[in-house]
Protein backbone atom coordinates (compact mmCIF):
# COMPACT_ATOMS: atom_id res chain seq x y z
CA UNK A 1 0.00 0.00 0.00
CA UNK A 2 1.26 3.45 -0.88
CA UNK A 3 1.98 6.02 1.80
CA UNK A 4 1.63 8.80 -0.76
CA UNK A 5 -2.09 9.16 -1.48
CA UNK A 6 -1.72 12.06 -3.90
CA UNK A 7 1.55 13.36 -5.30
CA UNK A 8 -0.21 16.54 -6.43
CA UNK A 9 -1.49 17.25 -2.90
CA UNK A 10 1.94 16.47 -1.48
CA UNK A 11 3.56 18.78 -4.03
CA UNK A 12 1.13 21.57 -3.08
CA UNK A 13 2.04 21.09 0.59
CA UNK A 14 5.74 21.39 -0.25
CA UNK A 15 5.11 24.47 -2.41
CA UNK A 16 3.25 26.15 0.47
CA UNK A 17 6.30 25.57 2.70
CA UNK A 18 8.71 26.77 -0.01
CA UNK A 19 6.75 30.01 -0.24
CA UNK A 20 8.00 30.80 3.28
CA UNK A 21 11.64 30.91 2.08
CA UNK A 22 13.05 34.21 0.80
CA UNK A 23 16.30 35.42 -0.68
CA UNK A 24 17.14 38.15 1.88
CA UNK A 25 17.71 40.74 -0.86
CA UNK A 26 14.48 40.14 -2.80
CA UNK A 27 10.93 40.60 -1.42
CA UNK A 28 9.57 37.56 -3.30
CA UNK A 29 9.60 33.97 -2.04
CA UNK A 30 11.87 31.52 -3.85
CA UNK A 31 8.97 29.64 -5.45
CA UNK A 32 7.39 32.73 -7.03
CA UNK A 33 10.87 33.94 -7.90
CA UNK A 34 11.16 30.88 -10.15
CA UNK A 35 14.07 29.28 -8.31
CA UNK A 36 12.32 25.92 -7.90
CA UNK A 37 12.59 23.85 -11.06
CA UNK A 38 11.28 20.46 -9.95
CA UNK A 39 9.74 18.70 -6.96
CA UNK A 40 9.58 14.91 -6.97
CA UNK A 41 8.83 12.12 -4.52
CA UNK A 42 9.90 8.54 -4.07
CA UNK A 43 8.50 5.97 -1.72
CA UNK A 44 10.83 3.20 -0.61
CA UNK A 45 10.58 0.78 2.33
CA UNK A 46 7.80 2.83 3.97
CA UNK A 47 9.83 6.04 3.77
CA UNK A 48 8.99 9.04 1.64
CA UNK A 49 11.83 10.96 0.03
CA UNK A 50 11.42 14.36 -1.59
CA UNK A 51 13.82 15.77 -4.13
CA UNK A 52 13.81 19.48 -4.92
CA UNK A 53 15.74 20.80 -7.88
CA UNK A 54 16.46 24.50 -7.57
CA UNK A 55 18.68 27.26 -8.83
CA UNK A 56 19.85 30.67 -7.64
CA UNK A 57 19.52 34.12 -9.14
CA UNK A 58 23.31 34.02 -9.57
CA UNK A 59 25.88 31.23 -9.24
CA UNK A 60 27.80 33.60 -6.94
CA UNK A 61 24.82 34.06 -4.58
CA UNK A 62 26.27 34.75 -1.11
CA UNK A 63 23.36 32.97 0.65
CA UNK A 64 23.38 29.82 -1.50
CA UNK A 65 24.18 27.42 1.34
CA UNK A 66 21.57 28.99 3.61
CA UNK A 67 18.84 28.82 0.95
CA UNK A 68 19.57 25.16 0.21
CA UNK A 69 19.41 24.33 3.93
CA UNK A 70 16.14 26.25 4.33
CA UNK A 71 14.60 24.43 1.35
CA UNK A 72 15.62 21.08 2.83
CA UNK A 73 14.28 22.01 6.26
CA UNK A 74 10.87 23.31 5.15
CA UNK A 75 10.38 20.38 2.77
CA UNK A 76 10.97 17.95 5.64
CA UNK A 77 8.31 19.72 7.73
CA UNK A 78 5.62 18.16 5.53
CA UNK A 79 4.28 15.37 7.75
CA UNK A 80 4.85 12.31 5.58
CA UNK A 81 8.25 13.32 4.18
CA UNK A 82 11.05 11.49 5.95
CA UNK A 83 14.01 12.91 4.06
CA UNK A 84 14.53 15.74 1.59
CA UNK A 85 17.30 16.16 -0.93
CA UNK A 86 18.04 19.46 -2.62
CA UNK A 87 19.94 19.61 -5.88
CA UNK A 88 21.35 22.96 -6.94
CA UNK A 89 21.45 23.34 -10.73
CA UNK A 90 22.33 26.17 -13.08
CA UNK A 91 20.97 24.78 -16.33
CA UNK A 92 18.87 26.45 -17.42
CA UNK A 93 20.23 29.63 -15.87
CA UNK A 94 17.71 31.68 -13.94
CA UNK A 95 16.44 34.89 -15.48
CA UNK A 96 13.73 37.39 -14.44
CA UNK A 97 11.22 35.96 -16.95
CA UNK A 98 10.90 32.97 -14.57
CA UNK A 99 9.23 35.10 -11.89
CA UNK A 100 5.54 34.22 -11.47
CA UNK A 101 2.83 36.83 -12.03
CA UNK A 102 2.31 36.99 -8.25
CA UNK A 103 6.04 37.56 -7.80
CA UNK A 104 6.04 40.33 -10.40
CA UNK A 105 3.11 42.01 -8.62
CA UNK A 106 4.95 41.86 -5.29
CA UNK A 107 8.10 43.30 -6.84
CA UNK A 108 6.17 46.11 -8.52
CA UNK A 109 4.34 46.97 -5.29
CA UNK A 110 7.59 47.03 -3.30
CA UNK A 111 9.52 48.99 -5.92
CA UNK A 112 12.14 46.23 -6.13
CA UNK A 113 14.08 45.60 -9.32
CA UNK A 114 16.26 42.74 -10.47
Coordinates of C-alpha atoms in Angstrom, one line a residue:
X1 CA 0.0 0.0 0.0
X2 CA 1.3 3.5 -0.9
X3 CA 2.0 6.0 1.8
X4 CA 1.6 8.8 -0.8
X5 CA -2.1 9.2 -1.5
X6 CA -1.7 12.1 -3.9
X7 CA 1.6 13.4 -5.3
X8 CA -0.2 16.5 -6.4
X9 CA -1.5 17.3 -2.9
X10 CA 1.9 16.5 -1.5
X11 CA 3.6 18.8 -4.0
X12 CA 1.1 21.6 -3.1
X13 CA 2.0 21.1 0.6
X14 CA 5.7 21.4 -0.3
X15 CA 5.1 24.5 -2.4
X16 CA 3.3 26.2 0.5
X17 CA 6.3 25.6 2.7
X18 CA 8.7 26.8 0.0
X19 CA 6.8 30.0 -0.2
X20 CA 8.0 30.8 3.3
X21 CA 11.6 30.9 2.1
X22 CA 13.1 34.2 0.8
X23 CA 16.3 35.4 -0.7
X24 CA 17.1 38.2 1.9
X25 CA 17.7 40.7 -0.9
X26 CA 14.5 40.1 -2.8
X27 CA 10.9 40.6 -1.4
X28 CA 9.6 37.6 -3.3
X29 CA 9.6 34.0 -2.0
X30 CA 11.9 31.5 -3.9
X31 CA 9.0 29.6 -5.4
X32 CA 7.4 32.7 -7.0
X33 CA 10.9 33.9 -7.9
X34 CA 11.2 30.9 -10.2
X35 CA 14.1 29.3 -8.3
X36 CA 12.3 25.9 -7.9
X37 CA 12.6 23.8 -11.1
X38 CA 11.3 20.5 -9.9
X39 CA 9.7 18.7 -7.0
X40 CA 9.6 14.9 -7.0
X41 CA 8.8 12.1 -4.5
X42 CA 9.9 8.5 -4.1
X43 CA 8.5 6.0 -1.7
X44 CA 10.8 3.2 -0.6
X45 CA 10.6 0.8 2.3
X46 CA 7.8 2.8 4.0
X47 CA 9.8 6.0 3.8
X48 CA 9.0 9.0 1.6
X49 CA 11.8 11.0 0.0
X50 CA 11.4 14.4 -1.6
X51 CA 13.8 15.8 -4.1
X52 CA 13.8 19.5 -4.9
X53 CA 15.7 20.8 -7.9
X54 CA 16.5 24.5 -7.6
X55 CA 18.7 27.3 -8.8
X56 CA 19.9 30.7 -7.6
X57 CA 19.5 34.1 -9.1
X58 CA 23.3 34.0 -9.6
X59 CA 25.9 31.2 -9.2
X60 CA 27.8 33.6 -6.9
X61 CA 24.8 34.1 -4.6
X62 CA 26.3 34.7 -1.1
X63 CA 23.4 33.0 0.7
X64 CA 23.4 29.8 -1.5
X65 CA 24.2 27.4 1.3
X66 CA 21.6 29.0 3.6
X67 CA 18.8 28.8 0.9
X68 CA 19.6 25.2 0.2
X69 CA 19.4 24.3 3.9
X70 CA 16.1 26.3 4.3
X71 CA 14.6 24.4 1.4
X72 CA 15.6 21.1 2.8
X73 CA 14.3 22.0 6.3
X74 CA 10.9 23.3 5.1
X75 CA 10.4 20.4 2.8
X76 CA 11.0 18.0 5.6
X77 CA 8.3 19.7 7.7
X78 CA 5.6 18.2 5.5
X79 CA 4.3 15.4 7.7
X80 CA 4.9 12.3 5.6
X81 CA 8.2 13.3 4.2
X82 CA 11.0 11.5 6.0
X83 CA 14.0 12.9 4.1
X84 CA 14.5 15.7 1.6
X85 CA 17.3 16.2 -0.9
X86 CA 18.0 19.5 -2.6
X87 CA 19.9 19.6 -5.9
X88 CA 21.4 23.0 -6.9
X89 CA 21.5 23.3 -10.7
X90 CA 22.3 26.2 -13.1
X91 CA 21.0 24.8 -16.3
X92 CA 18.9 26.4 -17.4
X93 CA 20.2 29.6 -15.9
X94 CA 17.7 31.7 -13.9
X95 CA 16.4 34.9 -15.5
X96 CA 13.7 37.4 -14.4
X97 CA 11.2 36.0 -16.9
X98 CA 10.9 33.0 -14.6
X99 CA 9.2 35.1 -11.9
X100 CA 5.5 34.2 -11.5
X101 CA 2.8 36.8 -12.0
X102 CA 2.3 37.0 -8.2
X103 CA 6.0 37.6 -7.8
X104 CA 6.0 40.3 -10.4
X105 CA 3.1 42.0 -8.6
X106 CA 4.9 41.9 -5.3
X107 CA 8.1 43.3 -6.8
X108 CA 6.2 46.1 -8.5
X109 CA 4.3 47.0 -5.3
X110 CA 7.6 47.0 -3.3
X111 CA 9.5 49.0 -5.9
X112 CA 12.1 46.2 -6.1
X113 CA 14.1 45.6 -9.3
X114 CA 16.3 42.7 -10.5

